[in-house]
PDB file of C-alpha atoms in Angstrom:
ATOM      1  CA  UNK A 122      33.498  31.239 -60.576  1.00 81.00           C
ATOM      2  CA  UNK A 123      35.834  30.553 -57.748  1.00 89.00           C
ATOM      3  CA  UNK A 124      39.433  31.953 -58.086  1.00 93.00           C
ATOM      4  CA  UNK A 125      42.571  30.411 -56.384  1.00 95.00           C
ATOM      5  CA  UNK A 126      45.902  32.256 -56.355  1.00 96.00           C
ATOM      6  CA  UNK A 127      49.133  30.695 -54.797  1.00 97.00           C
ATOM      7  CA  UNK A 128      52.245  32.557 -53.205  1.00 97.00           C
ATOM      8  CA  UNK A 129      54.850  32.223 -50.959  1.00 98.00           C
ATOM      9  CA  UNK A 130      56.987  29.417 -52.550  1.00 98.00           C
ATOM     10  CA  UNK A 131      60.771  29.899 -53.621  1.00 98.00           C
ATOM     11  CA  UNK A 132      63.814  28.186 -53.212  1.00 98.00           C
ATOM     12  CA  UNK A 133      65.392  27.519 -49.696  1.00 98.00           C
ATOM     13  CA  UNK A 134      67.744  24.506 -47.906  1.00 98.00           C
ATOM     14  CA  UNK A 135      67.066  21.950 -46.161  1.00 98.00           C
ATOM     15  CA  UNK A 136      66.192  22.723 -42.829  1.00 98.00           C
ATOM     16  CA  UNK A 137      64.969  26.066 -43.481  1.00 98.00           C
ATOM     17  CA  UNK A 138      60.593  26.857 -43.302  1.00 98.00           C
ATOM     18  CA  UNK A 139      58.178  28.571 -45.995  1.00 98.00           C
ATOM     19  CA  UNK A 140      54.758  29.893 -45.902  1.00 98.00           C
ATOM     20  CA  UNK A 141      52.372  29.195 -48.690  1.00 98.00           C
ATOM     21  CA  UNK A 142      49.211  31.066 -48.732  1.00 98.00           C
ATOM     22  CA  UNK A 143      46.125  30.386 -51.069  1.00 97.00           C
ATOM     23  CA  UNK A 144      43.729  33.459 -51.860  1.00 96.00           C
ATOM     24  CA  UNK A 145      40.259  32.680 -52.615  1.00 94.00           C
ATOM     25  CA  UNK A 146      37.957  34.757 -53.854  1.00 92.00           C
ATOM     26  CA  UNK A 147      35.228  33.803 -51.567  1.00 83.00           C
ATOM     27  CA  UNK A 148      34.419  31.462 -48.673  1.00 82.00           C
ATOM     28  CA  UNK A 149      31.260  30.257 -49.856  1.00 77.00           C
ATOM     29  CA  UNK A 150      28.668  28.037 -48.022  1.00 74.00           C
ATOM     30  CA  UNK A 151      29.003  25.636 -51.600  1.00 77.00           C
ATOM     31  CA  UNK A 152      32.547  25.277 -50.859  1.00 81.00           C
ATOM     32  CA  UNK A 153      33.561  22.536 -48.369  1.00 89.00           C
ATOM     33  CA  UNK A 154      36.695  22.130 -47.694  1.00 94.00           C
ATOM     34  CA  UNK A 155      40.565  23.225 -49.290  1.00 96.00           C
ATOM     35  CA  UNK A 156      43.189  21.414 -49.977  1.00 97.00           C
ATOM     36  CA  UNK A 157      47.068  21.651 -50.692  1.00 98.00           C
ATOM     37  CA  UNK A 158      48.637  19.447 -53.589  1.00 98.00           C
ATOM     38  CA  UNK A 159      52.212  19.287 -54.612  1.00 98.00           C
ATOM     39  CA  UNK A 160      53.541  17.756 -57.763  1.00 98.00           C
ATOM     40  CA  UNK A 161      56.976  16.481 -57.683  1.00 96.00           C
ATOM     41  CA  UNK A 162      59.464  16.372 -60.844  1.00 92.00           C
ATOM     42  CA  UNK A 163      59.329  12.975 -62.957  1.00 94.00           C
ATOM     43  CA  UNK A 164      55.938  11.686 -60.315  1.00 96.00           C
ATOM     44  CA  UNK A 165      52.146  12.370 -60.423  1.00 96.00           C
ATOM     45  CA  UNK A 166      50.087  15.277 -58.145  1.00 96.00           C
ATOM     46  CA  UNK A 167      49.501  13.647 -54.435  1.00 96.00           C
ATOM     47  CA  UNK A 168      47.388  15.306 -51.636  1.00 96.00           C
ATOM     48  CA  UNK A 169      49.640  17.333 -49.140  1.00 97.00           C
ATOM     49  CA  UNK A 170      46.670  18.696 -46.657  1.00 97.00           C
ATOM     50  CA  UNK A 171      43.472  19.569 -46.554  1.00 96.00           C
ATOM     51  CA  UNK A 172      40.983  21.513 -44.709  1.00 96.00           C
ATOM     52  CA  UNK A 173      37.117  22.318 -44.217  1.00 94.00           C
ATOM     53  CA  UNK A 174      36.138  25.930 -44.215  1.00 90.00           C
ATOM     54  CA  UNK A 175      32.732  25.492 -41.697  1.00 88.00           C
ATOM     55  CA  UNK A 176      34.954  23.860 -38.873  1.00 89.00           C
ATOM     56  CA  UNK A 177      38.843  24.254 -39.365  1.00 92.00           C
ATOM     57  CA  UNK A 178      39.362  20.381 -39.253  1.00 94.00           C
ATOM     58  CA  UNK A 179      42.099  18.937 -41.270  1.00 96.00           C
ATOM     59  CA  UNK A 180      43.748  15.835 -42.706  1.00 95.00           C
ATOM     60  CA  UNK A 181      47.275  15.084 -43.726  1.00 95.00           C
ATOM     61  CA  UNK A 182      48.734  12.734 -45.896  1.00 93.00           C
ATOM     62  CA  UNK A 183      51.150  10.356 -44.566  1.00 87.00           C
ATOM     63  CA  UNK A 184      53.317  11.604 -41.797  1.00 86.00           C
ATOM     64  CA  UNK A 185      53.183  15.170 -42.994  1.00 92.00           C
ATOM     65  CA  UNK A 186      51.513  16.539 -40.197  1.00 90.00           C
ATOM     66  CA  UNK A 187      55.025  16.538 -38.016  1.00 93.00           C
ATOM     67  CA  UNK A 188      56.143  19.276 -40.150  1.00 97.00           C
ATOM     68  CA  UNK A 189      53.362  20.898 -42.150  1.00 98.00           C
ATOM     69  CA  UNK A 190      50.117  23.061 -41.127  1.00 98.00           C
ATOM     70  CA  UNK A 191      47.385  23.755 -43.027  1.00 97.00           C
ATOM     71  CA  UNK A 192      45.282  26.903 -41.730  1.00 97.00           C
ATOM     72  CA  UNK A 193      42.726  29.137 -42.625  1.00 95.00           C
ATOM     73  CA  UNK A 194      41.777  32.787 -41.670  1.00 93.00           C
ATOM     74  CA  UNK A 195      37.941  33.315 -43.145  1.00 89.00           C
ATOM     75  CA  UNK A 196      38.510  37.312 -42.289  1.00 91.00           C
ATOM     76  CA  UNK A 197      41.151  37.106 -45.256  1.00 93.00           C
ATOM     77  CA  UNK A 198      39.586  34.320 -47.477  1.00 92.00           C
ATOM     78  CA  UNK A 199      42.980  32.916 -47.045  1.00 95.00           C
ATOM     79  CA  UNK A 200      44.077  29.185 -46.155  1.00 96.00           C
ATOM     80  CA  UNK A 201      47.779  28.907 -45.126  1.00 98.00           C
ATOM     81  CA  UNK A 202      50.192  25.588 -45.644  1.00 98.00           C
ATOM     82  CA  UNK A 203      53.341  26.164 -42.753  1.00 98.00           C
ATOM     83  CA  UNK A 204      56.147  24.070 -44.118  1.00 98.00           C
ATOM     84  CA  UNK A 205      59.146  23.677 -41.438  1.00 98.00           C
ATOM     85  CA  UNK A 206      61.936  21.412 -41.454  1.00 98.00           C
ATOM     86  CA  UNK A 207      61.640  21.184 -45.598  1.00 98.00           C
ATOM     87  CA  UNK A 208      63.799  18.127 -46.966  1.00 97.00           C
ATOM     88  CA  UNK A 209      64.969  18.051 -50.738  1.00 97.00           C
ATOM     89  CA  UNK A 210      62.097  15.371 -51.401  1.00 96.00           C
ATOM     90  CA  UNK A 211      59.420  18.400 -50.765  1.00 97.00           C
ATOM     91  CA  UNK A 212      60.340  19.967 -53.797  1.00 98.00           C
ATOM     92  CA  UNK A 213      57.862  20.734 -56.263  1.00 98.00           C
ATOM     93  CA  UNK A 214      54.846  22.614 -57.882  1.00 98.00           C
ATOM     94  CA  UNK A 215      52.632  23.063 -55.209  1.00 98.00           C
ATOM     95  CA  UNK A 216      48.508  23.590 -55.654  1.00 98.00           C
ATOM     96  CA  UNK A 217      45.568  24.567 -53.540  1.00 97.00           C
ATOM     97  CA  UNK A 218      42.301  23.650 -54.681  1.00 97.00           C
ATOM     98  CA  UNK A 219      38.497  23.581 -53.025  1.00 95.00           C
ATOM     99  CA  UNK A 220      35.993  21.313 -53.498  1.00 94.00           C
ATOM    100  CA  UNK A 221      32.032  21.593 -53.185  1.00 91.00           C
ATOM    101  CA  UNK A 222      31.350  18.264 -52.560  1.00 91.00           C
ATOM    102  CA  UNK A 223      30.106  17.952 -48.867  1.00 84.00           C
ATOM    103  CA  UNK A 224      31.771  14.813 -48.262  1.00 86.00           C
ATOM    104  CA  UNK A 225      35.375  15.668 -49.095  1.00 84.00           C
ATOM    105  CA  UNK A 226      37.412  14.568 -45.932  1.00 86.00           C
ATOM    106  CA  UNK A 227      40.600  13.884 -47.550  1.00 90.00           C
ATOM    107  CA  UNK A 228      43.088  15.401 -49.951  1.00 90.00           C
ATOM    108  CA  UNK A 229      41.984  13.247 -53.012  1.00 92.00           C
ATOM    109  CA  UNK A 230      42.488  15.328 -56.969  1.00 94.00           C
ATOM    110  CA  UNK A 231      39.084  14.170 -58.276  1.00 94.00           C
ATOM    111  CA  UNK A 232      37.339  15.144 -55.685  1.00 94.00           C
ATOM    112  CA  UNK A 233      38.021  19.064 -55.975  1.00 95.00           C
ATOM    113  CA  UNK A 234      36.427  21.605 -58.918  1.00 93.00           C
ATOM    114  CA  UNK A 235      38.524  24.531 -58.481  1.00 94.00           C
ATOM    115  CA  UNK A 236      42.657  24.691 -58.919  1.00 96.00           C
ATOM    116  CA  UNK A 237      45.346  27.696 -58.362  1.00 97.00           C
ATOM    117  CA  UNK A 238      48.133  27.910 -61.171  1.00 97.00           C
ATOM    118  CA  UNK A 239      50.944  26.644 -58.395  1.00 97.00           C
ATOM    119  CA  UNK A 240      53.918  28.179 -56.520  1.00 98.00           C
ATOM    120  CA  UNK A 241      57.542  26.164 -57.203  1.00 98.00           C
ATOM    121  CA  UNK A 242      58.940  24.964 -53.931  1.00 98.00           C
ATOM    122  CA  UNK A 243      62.532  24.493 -54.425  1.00 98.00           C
ATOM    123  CA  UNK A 244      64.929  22.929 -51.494  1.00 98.00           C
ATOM    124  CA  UNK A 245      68.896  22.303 -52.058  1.00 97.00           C
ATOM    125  CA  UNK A 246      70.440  19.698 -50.256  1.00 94.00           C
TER     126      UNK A 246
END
């Protein structure tokens, strides 16, 4: 039922900032919380950032959060990933998927039902 659409990736140097945004269809009450991935070339999917809709609060993975943002605007059923500062080791495919499992406090894959098709993020050295 729920439909995720990516945009806003592209190719850029190091240094330089993108805006990824993630369109949902709807901001139900079933869905909890929305998430960034990114898939690397060569390495497996890992969580970027994720946020839940009811309250705004987020998580990031590692040390992430000194350069990215993940955001939401409910008016525009749109959740927002701020990327400044972008290294060549931020390159990939990158995802945003929601999960309606109430628990989901952290960008983990099995945890979320719905997926976008991905946006390439490309940064030259």
């Amino acid at each position: 039922q729920l439909q995720l659409a990516e945009s806003g990736g592209g190719l850029v140097h190091a240094g330089e900032s993108l805006r990824l945004s993630c369109e949902a269809s709807t901001f139900s009450s079933t869905n909890y919380a929305i998430a960034w991935f990114r898939q690397a070339p060569g390495k497996e999917r890992q969580g970027v950032a994720l946020i839940r809709l009811q309250d705004a609060s987020t998580k990031y993975a590692g040390s992430l959060e000194d350069r990215f943002t993940i955001s939401r605007d409910a008016t525009k059923n749109t959740v927002y990933l701020q990327m400044n500062a972008l290294r060549p080791g931020d390159t990939g495919v990158y995802y945003c998927a929601a999960s309606s499992y109430s628990y989901t406090l952290y960008p983990i894959e099995a945890y979320f039902d719905f997926w976008g098709q991905g946006t390439q993020v490309t940064v030259s050295s």
